[in-house]
PDB file of C-alpha atoms and ligand atoms in Angstrom:
ATOM      1  CA  UNK A   1     -43.678 -32.789 -13.183  1.00  0.00           C
ATOM      2  CA  UNK A   2     -39.808 -32.855 -12.657  1.00  0.00           C
ATOM      3  CA  UNK A   3     -38.704 -30.300 -15.261  1.00  0.00           C
ATOM      4  CA  UNK A   4     -41.146 -28.369 -13.115  1.00  0.00           C
ATOM      5  CA  UNK A   5     -39.935 -27.947  -9.668  1.00  0.00           C
ATOM      6  CA  UNK A   6     -36.567 -28.082 -10.507  1.00  0.00           C
ATOM      7  CA  UNK A   7     -37.528 -24.760 -12.531  1.00  0.00           C
ATOM      8  CA  UNK A   8     -38.841 -23.727  -9.336  1.00  0.00           C
ATOM      9  CA  UNK A   9     -36.116 -24.915  -7.635  1.00  0.00           C
ATOM     10  CA  UNK A  10     -33.825 -23.259  -9.190  1.00  0.00           C
ATOM     11  CA  UNK A  11     -36.485 -20.117  -9.072  1.00  0.00           C
ATOM     12  CA  UNK A  12     -36.337 -20.238  -5.378  1.00  0.00           C
ATOM     13  CA  UNK A  13     -32.964 -20.590  -5.089  1.00  0.00           C
ATOM     14  CA  UNK A  14     -31.557 -17.711  -7.498  1.00  0.00           C
ATOM     15  CA  UNK A  15     -33.907 -15.509  -5.252  1.00  0.00           C
ATOM     16  CA  UNK A  16     -32.399 -16.547  -1.846  1.00  0.00           C
ATOM     17  CA  UNK A  17     -29.038 -15.849  -3.653  1.00  0.00           C
ATOM     18  CA  UNK A  18     -30.351 -12.589  -4.622  1.00  0.00           C
ATOM     19  CA  UNK A  19     -31.370 -11.279  -1.305  1.00  0.00           C
ATOM     20  CA  UNK A  20     -28.473 -12.300   0.259  1.00  0.00           C
ATOM     21  CA  UNK A  21     -26.292 -11.073  -2.142  1.00  0.00           C
ATOM     22  CA  UNK A  22     -27.431  -7.729  -1.335  1.00  0.00           C
ATOM     23  CA  UNK A  23     -28.425  -8.208   2.607  1.00  0.00           C
ATOM     24  CA  UNK A  24     -24.487  -8.642   2.439  1.00  0.00           C
ATOM     25  CA  UNK A  25     -23.741  -5.641   0.777  1.00  0.00           C
ATOM     26  CA  UNK A  26     -25.589  -3.670   2.319  1.00  0.00           C
ATOM     27  CA  UNK A  27     -24.294  -5.373   5.836  1.00  0.00           C
ATOM     28  CA  UNK A  28     -20.464  -4.486   4.109  1.00  0.00           C
ATOM     29  CA  UNK A  29     -22.209  -0.218   3.236  1.00  0.00           C
ATOM     30  CA  UNK A  30     -23.816   0.307   6.894  1.00  0.00           C
ATOM     31  CA  UNK A  31     -22.851  -2.182   9.424  1.00  0.00           C
ATOM     32  CA  UNK A  32     -18.774  -2.586   8.336  1.00  0.00           C
ATOM     33  CA  UNK A  33     -18.020   0.746   5.847  1.00  0.00           C
ATOM     34  CA  UNK A  34     -14.733  -0.692   5.867  1.00  0.00           C
ATOM     35  CA  UNK A  35     -12.408   3.120   5.675  1.00  0.00           C
ATOM     36  CA  UNK A  36      -9.064   2.968   3.910  1.00  0.00           C
ATOM     37  CA  UNK A  37      -6.079   1.437   5.630  1.00  0.00           C
ATOM     38  CA  UNK A  38      -3.083   3.534   7.121  1.00  0.00           C
ATOM     39  CA  UNK A  39      -0.291   2.264   5.618  1.00  0.00           C
ATOM     40  CA  UNK A  40       2.848   4.170   5.817  1.00  0.00           C
ATOM     41  CA  UNK A  41       6.596   3.650   4.760  1.00  0.00           C
ATOM     42  CA  UNK A  42       9.603   4.339   6.958  1.00  0.00           C
ATOM     43  CA  UNK A  43      12.685   4.633   5.748  1.00  0.00           C
ATOM     44  CA  UNK A  44      15.491   4.234   8.253  1.00  0.00           C
ATOM     45  CA  UNK A  45      18.225   7.995   8.779  1.00  0.00           C
ATOM     46  CA  UNK A  46      20.465   6.732   5.487  1.00  0.00           C
ATOM     47  CA  UNK A  47      23.331   8.763   4.189  1.00  0.00           C
ATOM     48  CA  UNK A  48      22.976   9.614   0.563  1.00  0.00           C
ATOM     49  CA  UNK A  49      26.178  10.829  -0.030  1.00  0.00           C
ATOM     50  CA  UNK A  50      28.549   8.448   1.799  1.00  0.00           C
ATOM     51  CA  UNK A  51      31.350   8.170  -0.028  1.00  0.00           C
ATOM     52  CA  UNK A  52      31.148   4.852  -0.308  1.00  0.00           C
ATOM     53  CA  UNK A  53      27.508   4.516  -1.234  1.00  0.00           C
ATOM     54  CA  UNK A  54      27.042   2.084  -4.213  1.00  0.00           C
ATOM     55  CA  UNK A  55      24.708   2.845  -7.043  1.00  0.00           C
ATOM     56  CA  UNK A  56      22.642   0.523  -5.813  1.00  0.00           C
ATOM     57  CA  UNK A  57      21.731  -0.694  -2.753  1.00  0.00           C
ATOM     58  CA  UNK A  58      19.698  -2.288  -0.479  1.00  0.00           C
ATOM     59  CA  UNK A  59      17.747   0.067   1.828  1.00  0.00           C
ATOM     60  CA  UNK A  60      15.936  -1.098   4.541  1.00  0.00           C
ATOM     61  CA  UNK A  61      12.427   0.472   5.064  1.00  0.00           C
ATOM     62  CA  UNK A  62       9.268  -0.984   7.356  1.00  0.00           C
ATOM     63  CA  UNK A  63       5.787  -0.581   6.008  1.00  0.00           C
ATOM     64  CA  UNK A  64       2.633   0.188   8.872  1.00  0.00           C
ATOM     65  CA  UNK A  65      -0.174  -1.669   7.470  1.00  0.00           C
ATOM     66  CA  UNK A  66      -3.332  -0.190  10.112  1.00  0.00           C
ATOM     67  CA  UNK A  67      -5.914  -1.359   9.780  1.00  0.00           C
ATOM     68  CA  UNK A  68      -9.050   0.632  11.520  1.00  0.00           C
ATOM     69  CA  UNK A  69     -11.761  -1.684   9.700  1.00  0.00           C
ATOM     70  CA  UNK A  70     -13.517  -4.281  12.027  1.00  0.00           C
ATOM     71  CA  UNK A  71     -12.963  -6.954   9.014  1.00  0.00           C
ATOM     72  CA  UNK A  72      -9.327  -8.314   8.943  1.00  0.00           C
ATOM     73  CA  UNK A  73      -7.637  -6.530   5.433  1.00  0.00           C
ATOM     74  CA  UNK A  74      -5.387  -9.491   3.546  1.00  0.00           C
ATOM     75  CA  UNK A  75      -2.856  -7.963   1.641  1.00  0.00           C
ATOM     76  CA  UNK A  76      -1.516  -9.666  -1.470  1.00  0.00           C
ATOM     77  CA  UNK A  77       1.970  -9.622  -3.321  1.00  0.00           C
ATOM     78  CA  UNK A  78       2.242  -5.755  -4.438  1.00  0.00           C
ATOM     79  CA  UNK A  79       5.027  -3.217  -4.791  1.00  0.00           C
ATOM     80  CA  UNK A  80       5.678  -0.303  -3.965  1.00  0.00           C
ATOM     81  CA  UNK A  81       7.778   2.116  -6.213  1.00  0.00           C
ATOM     82  CA  UNK A  82       9.927   4.701  -5.272  1.00  0.00           C
ATOM     83  CA  UNK A  83      10.141   7.884  -7.578  1.00  0.00           C
ATOM     84  CA  UNK A  84      12.142  10.977  -7.703  1.00  0.00           C
ATOM     85  CA  UNK A  85      11.166  12.908  -9.840  1.00  0.00           C
ATOM     86  CA  UNK A  86       9.047  11.160 -12.260  1.00  0.00           C
ATOM     87  CA  UNK A  87      11.704   8.335 -11.905  1.00  0.00           C
ATOM     88  CA  UNK A  88      11.679   5.460 -10.742  1.00  0.00           C
ATOM     89  CA  UNK A  89      14.770   5.040  -8.078  1.00  0.00           C
ATOM     90  CA  UNK A  90      12.491   2.227  -6.630  1.00  0.00           C
ATOM     91  CA  UNK A  91      11.414  -0.998  -5.732  1.00  0.00           C
ATOM     92  CA  UNK A  92       9.520  -2.271  -2.877  1.00  0.00           C
ATOM     93  CA  UNK A  93       7.787  -5.657  -3.004  1.00  0.00           C
ATOM     94  CA  UNK A  94       5.929  -5.954   0.080  1.00  0.00           C
ATOM     95  CA  UNK A  95       4.515  -9.434   0.984  1.00  0.00           C
ATOM     96  CA  UNK A  96       1.304 -11.127   1.320  1.00  0.00           C
ATOM     97  CA  UNK A  97      -0.469  -9.988   4.715  1.00  0.00           C
ATOM     98  CA  UNK A  98      -3.471 -10.400   7.310  1.00  0.00           C
ATOM     99  CA  UNK A  99      -3.566  -7.576   8.929  1.00  0.00           C
ATOM    100  CA  UNK A 100      -6.372  -8.691  11.495  1.00  0.00           C
ATOM    101  CA  UNK A 101      -9.560  -5.912  12.197  1.00  0.00           C
ATOM    102  CA  UNK A 102      -8.347  -2.117  14.001  1.00  0.00           C
ATOM    103  CA  UNK A 103      -4.051  -3.936  14.617  1.00  0.00           C
ATOM    104  CA  UNK A 104      -1.142  -2.704  12.445  1.00  0.00           C
ATOM    105  CA  UNK A 105       1.095  -4.684  10.886  1.00  0.00           C
ATOM    106  CA  UNK A 106       4.884  -3.187  10.813  1.00  0.00           C
ATOM    107  CA  UNK A 107       6.432  -5.521   7.841  1.00  0.00           C
ATOM    108  CA  UNK A 108       9.489  -5.533   6.838  1.00  0.00           C
ATOM    109  CA  UNK A 109      11.002  -5.047   3.855  1.00  0.00           C
ATOM    110  CA  UNK A 110      13.963  -3.514   1.238  1.00  0.00           C
ATOM    111  CA  UNK A 111      13.916  -1.119  -1.886  1.00  0.00           C
ATOM    112  CA  UNK A 112      16.193  -1.992  -4.197  1.00  0.00           C
ATOM    113  CA  UNK A 113      17.223   1.039  -4.353  1.00  0.00           C
ATOM    114  CA  UNK A 114      18.988   3.477  -7.509  1.00  0.00           C
ATOM    115  CA  UNK A 115      21.519   5.590  -5.475  1.00  0.00           C
ATOM    116  CA  UNK A 116      22.882   6.099  -8.938  1.00  0.00           C
ATOM    117  CA  UNK A 117      20.090   7.129 -10.878  1.00  0.00           C
ATOM    118  CA  UNK A 118      18.665   9.744  -7.789  1.00  0.00           C
ATOM    119  CA  UNK A 119      22.332  11.615  -8.080  1.00  0.00           C
ATOM    120  CA  UNK A 120      23.257  11.416 -11.422  1.00  0.00           C
ATOM    121  CA  UNK A 121      19.630  13.384 -11.575  1.00  0.00           C
ATOM    122  CA  UNK A 122      20.500  16.724 -12.470  1.00  0.00           C
ATOM    123  CA  UNK A 123      17.663  18.462 -10.259  1.00  0.00           C
ATOM    124  CA  UNK A 124      19.157  16.719  -7.864  1.00  0.00           C
ATOM    125  CA  UNK A 125      22.421  18.302  -7.941  1.00  0.00           C
ATOM    126  CA  UNK A 126      20.991  21.905  -9.303  1.00  0.00           C
ATOM    127  CA  UNK A 127      18.213  22.278  -6.740  1.00  0.00           C
ATOM    128  CA  UNK A 128      18.707  19.386  -3.349  1.00  0.00           C
ATOM    129  CA  UNK A 129      22.212  19.284  -3.036  1.00  0.00           C
ATOM    130  CA  UNK A 130      22.867  22.624  -2.204  1.00  0.00           C
ATOM    131  CA  UNK A 131      19.666  22.984  -0.030  1.00  0.00           C
ATOM    132  CA  UNK A 132      20.803  19.307   1.530  1.00  0.00           C
ATOM    133  CA  UNK A 133      16.860  18.222   1.330  1.00  0.00           C
ATOM    134  CA  UNK A 134      15.270  15.931  -1.076  1.00  0.00           C
ATOM    135  CA  UNK A 135      11.818  14.644  -1.947  1.00  0.00           C
ATOM    136  CA  UNK A 136      10.641  10.955  -3.022  1.00  0.00           C
ATOM    137  CA  UNK A 137       7.488   9.637  -3.963  1.00  0.00           C
ATOM    138  CA  UNK A 138       6.012   6.031  -3.210  1.00  0.00           C
ATOM    139  CA  UNK A 139       3.808   4.820  -4.944  1.00  0.00           C
ATOM    140  CA  UNK A 140       2.312   1.162  -4.202  1.00  0.00           C
ATOM    141  CA  UNK A 141      -0.937  -0.834  -5.739  1.00  0.00           C
ATOM    142  CA  UNK A 142      -1.313  -2.858  -3.519  1.00  0.00           C
ATOM    143  CA  UNK A 143      -4.894  -5.816  -4.642  1.00  0.00           C
ATOM    144  CA  UNK A 144      -6.294  -8.076  -1.231  1.00  0.00           C
ATOM    145  CA  UNK A 145      -9.710  -8.322   0.344  1.00  0.00           C
ATOM    146  CA  UNK A 146     -11.525  -7.542   2.664  1.00  0.00           C
ATOM    147  CA  UNK A 147     -12.911 -10.167   4.821  1.00  0.00           C
ATOM    148  CA  UNK A 148     -16.183  -9.295   7.557  1.00  0.00           C
ATOM    149  CA  UNK A 149     -17.179 -11.806   9.737  1.00  0.00           C
ATOM    150  CA  UNK A 150     -14.783 -14.479   8.136  1.00  0.00           C
ATOM    151  CA  UNK A 151     -17.048 -15.489   5.681  1.00  0.00           C
ATOM    152  CA  UNK A 152     -18.426 -12.646   3.516  1.00  0.00           C
ATOM    153  CA  UNK A 153     -14.546 -11.956   1.078  1.00  0.00           C
ATOM    154  CA  UNK A 154     -14.769  -8.448  -0.828  1.00  0.00           C
ATOM    155  CA  UNK A 155     -11.820  -7.908  -3.650  1.00  0.00           C
ATOM    156  CA  UNK A 156     -10.363  -4.778  -3.196  1.00  0.00           C
ATOM    157  CA  UNK A 157      -7.537  -2.413  -4.037  1.00  0.00           C
ATOM    158  CA  UNK A 158      -5.386   0.101  -1.459  1.00  0.00           C
ATOM    159  CA  UNK A 159      -3.716   2.746  -3.005  1.00  0.00           C
ATOM    160  CA  UNK A 160      -0.691   4.264  -1.120  1.00  0.00           C
ATOM    161  CA  UNK A 161       1.327   7.315  -1.384  1.00  0.00           C
ATOM    162  CA  UNK A 162       3.313   8.969   0.262  1.00  0.00           C
ATOM    163  CA  UNK A 163       5.481  11.887   0.451  1.00  0.00           C
ATOM    164  CA  UNK A 164       9.243  10.868   1.893  1.00  0.00           C
ATOM    165  CA  UNK A 165      11.689  14.035   2.545  1.00  0.00           C
ATOM    166  CA  UNK A 166      15.291  13.339   3.112  1.00  0.00           C
ATOM    167  CA  UNK A 167      17.111  15.934   5.094  1.00  0.00           C
ATOM    168  CA  UNK A 168      20.719  15.396   4.024  1.00  0.00           C
ATOM    169  CA  UNK A 169      22.326  17.060   7.252  1.00  0.00           C
ATOM    170  CA  UNK A 170      20.614  15.226   9.908  1.00  0.00           C
ATOM    171  CA  UNK A 171      19.548  11.783   7.302  1.00  0.00           C
ATOM    172  CA  UNK A 172      16.579  12.183   8.903  1.00  0.00           C
ATOM    173  CA  UNK A 173      12.723  10.716   6.890  1.00  0.00           C
ATOM    174  CA  UNK A 174       9.677  11.577   7.349  1.00  0.00           C
ATOM    175  CA  UNK A 175       7.174  10.486   5.446  1.00  0.00           C
ATOM    176  CA  UNK A 176       4.001  11.298   4.667  1.00  0.00           C
ATOM    177  CA  UNK A 177       1.435   9.081   3.498  1.00  0.00           C
ATOM    178  CA  UNK A 178      -2.528   8.525   1.885  1.00  0.00           C
ATOM    179  CA  UNK A 179      -4.071   5.320   1.621  1.00  0.00           C
ATOM    180  CA  UNK A 180      -7.366   4.435  -0.707  1.00  0.00           C
ATOM    181  CA  UNK A 181      -9.355   1.697   0.129  1.00  0.00           C
ATOM    182  CA  UNK A 182     -11.664   0.453  -3.180  1.00  0.00           C
ATOM    183  CA  UNK A 183     -13.767  -2.660  -3.168  1.00  0.00           C
ATOM    184  CA  UNK A 184     -15.892  -4.923  -6.335  1.00  0.00           C
ATOM    185  CA  UNK A 185     -18.835  -5.888  -5.392  1.00  0.00           C
TER     186      UNK A 185
HETATM  187  C1  LIG B 201      21.209  -1.254 -10.598  1.00  0.00           C
HETATM  188  O1  LIG B 201      19.954  -1.766 -10.981  1.00  0.00           O
HETATM  189  C2  LIG B 201      19.039  -1.219 -12.148  1.00  0.00           C
HETATM  190  C3  LIG B 201      17.654  -1.970 -12.400  1.00  0.00           C
HETATM  191  O2  LIG B 201      18.135  -3.101 -10.948  1.00  0.00           O
HETATM  192  C4  LIG B 201      20.257  -1.546 -13.049  1.00  0.00           C
HETATM  193  O3  LIG B 201      19.471  -1.756 -14.319  1.00  0.00           O
HETATM  194  C5  LIG B 201      21.699  -1.625 -13.381  1.00  0.00           C
HETATM  195  O4  LIG B 201      21.582  -2.475 -14.027  1.00  0.00           O
HETATM  196  C6  LIG B 201      22.243  -1.836 -12.012  1.00  0.00           C
HETATM  197  N1  LIG B 201      23.603  -1.244 -12.309  1.00  0.00           N
HETATM  198  C7  LIG B 201      24.177  -1.713 -11.679  1.00  0.00           C
HETATM  199  C8  LIG B 201      25.988  -0.778 -11.147  1.00  0.00           C
HETATM  200  O5  LIG B 201      24.752  -2.337 -10.533  1.00  0.00           O
HETATM  201  C1  LIG B 202       5.711   0.168  13.872  1.00  0.00           C
HETATM  202  O1  LIG B 202       6.973   1.239  13.552  1.00  0.00           O
HETATM  203  C2  LIG B 202       6.318   2.641  14.305  1.00  0.00           C
HETATM  204  C3  LIG B 202       7.444   3.121  13.124  1.00  0.00           C
HETATM  205  O2  LIG B 202       8.964   2.578  14.194  1.00  0.00           O
HETATM  206  C4  LIG B 202       5.994   2.980  16.131  1.00  0.00           C
HETATM  207  O3  LIG B 202       5.859   4.290  15.579  1.00  0.00           O
HETATM  208  C5  LIG B 202       4.530   1.800  15.934  1.00  0.00           C
HETATM  209  O4  LIG B 202       4.455   1.666  16.668  1.00  0.00           O
HETATM  210  C6  LIG B 202       5.140   0.129  15.337  1.00  0.00           C
HETATM  211  N1  LIG B 202       3.913  -0.345  15.580  1.00  0.00           N
HETATM  212  C7  LIG B 202       3.521  -1.498  15.018  1.00  0.00           C
HETATM  213  C8  LIG B 202       2.188  -2.205  15.709  1.00  0.00           C
HETATM  214  O5  LIG B 202       4.204  -2.495  15.840  1.00  0.00           O
HETATM  215  C1  LIG B 203      17.831  19.512   8.111  1.00  0.00           C
HETATM  216  O1  LIG B 203      18.388  18.668  10.103  1.00  0.00           O
HETATM  217  C2  LIG B 203      19.674  19.560   9.944  1.00  0.00           C
HETATM  218  C3  LIG B 203      20.042  19.536  11.521  1.00  0.00           C
HETATM  219  O2  LIG B 203      18.997  18.747  11.860  1.00  0.00           O
HETATM  220  C4  LIG B 203      18.468  21.456  11.142  1.00  0.00           C
HETATM  221  O3  LIG B 203      19.101  21.725  11.554  1.00  0.00           O
HETATM  222  C5  LIG B 203      17.839  21.797   9.418  1.00  0.00           C
HETATM  223  O4  LIG B 203      17.216  22.773  10.132  1.00  0.00           O
HETATM  224  C6  LIG B 203      17.036  20.475   9.036  1.00  0.00           C
HETATM  225  N1  LIG B 203      16.228  21.580   7.315  1.00  0.00           N
HETATM  226  C7  LIG B 203      14.599  20.803   7.106  1.00  0.00           C
HETATM  227  C8  LIG B 203      14.942  21.525   6.142  1.00  0.00           C
HETATM  228  O5  LIG B 203      14.553  19.938   7.885  1.00  0.00           O
END
């Protein structure tokens, strides 16, 4: 008798769990429909051709983490890699951050930037230096969670890709970024 009751109880729990899961997933993809965050890497104007520049520098930068969603975004610790023509020239640590719904955070961080590797690259010397302009690419994979109603947490991965062009005449830096959100349900 007791065993039978237990079975019924487990069965009802399982069905209840499945229904709640389906409703949760339906809600996530209909009502809340999380869209891609808006992440932009800003490098301040910097003179990469200064005669007294070291081969390795700490380049300050700001990462804007914009969340257009009705849910919060929790980003875990991650890294962004800065590449010059397929060679890694910089590593940017990005700490753990919670971005509230429909808001943006400016996160101050830095790149461990290998100017030496950039300037040594033959492409830099031959193609970019005469035009006084070069392009970097930053790539990040940021694991985290989408949090809806402070209750439902869905594991996610945000990939971010920026094209960063540097004008060495004006030292002006311009970033053009795209992010993609992937959720694991
Ligand atoms: C610059 O940093 C890179 C990577 O961290 C390291 O391998 C290299 O030895 C450093 N070079 C100098 C001159 O400090
Ligand atoms: C973040 O910084 C950028 C660039 O400096 C600025 O345009 C933007 O208004 C800032 N946003 C917030 C939320 O502070
Ligand atoms: C770089 O900056 C200089 C000085 O402000 C400007 O004259 C030039 O047009 C810029 N170059 C590019 C490719 O934007």
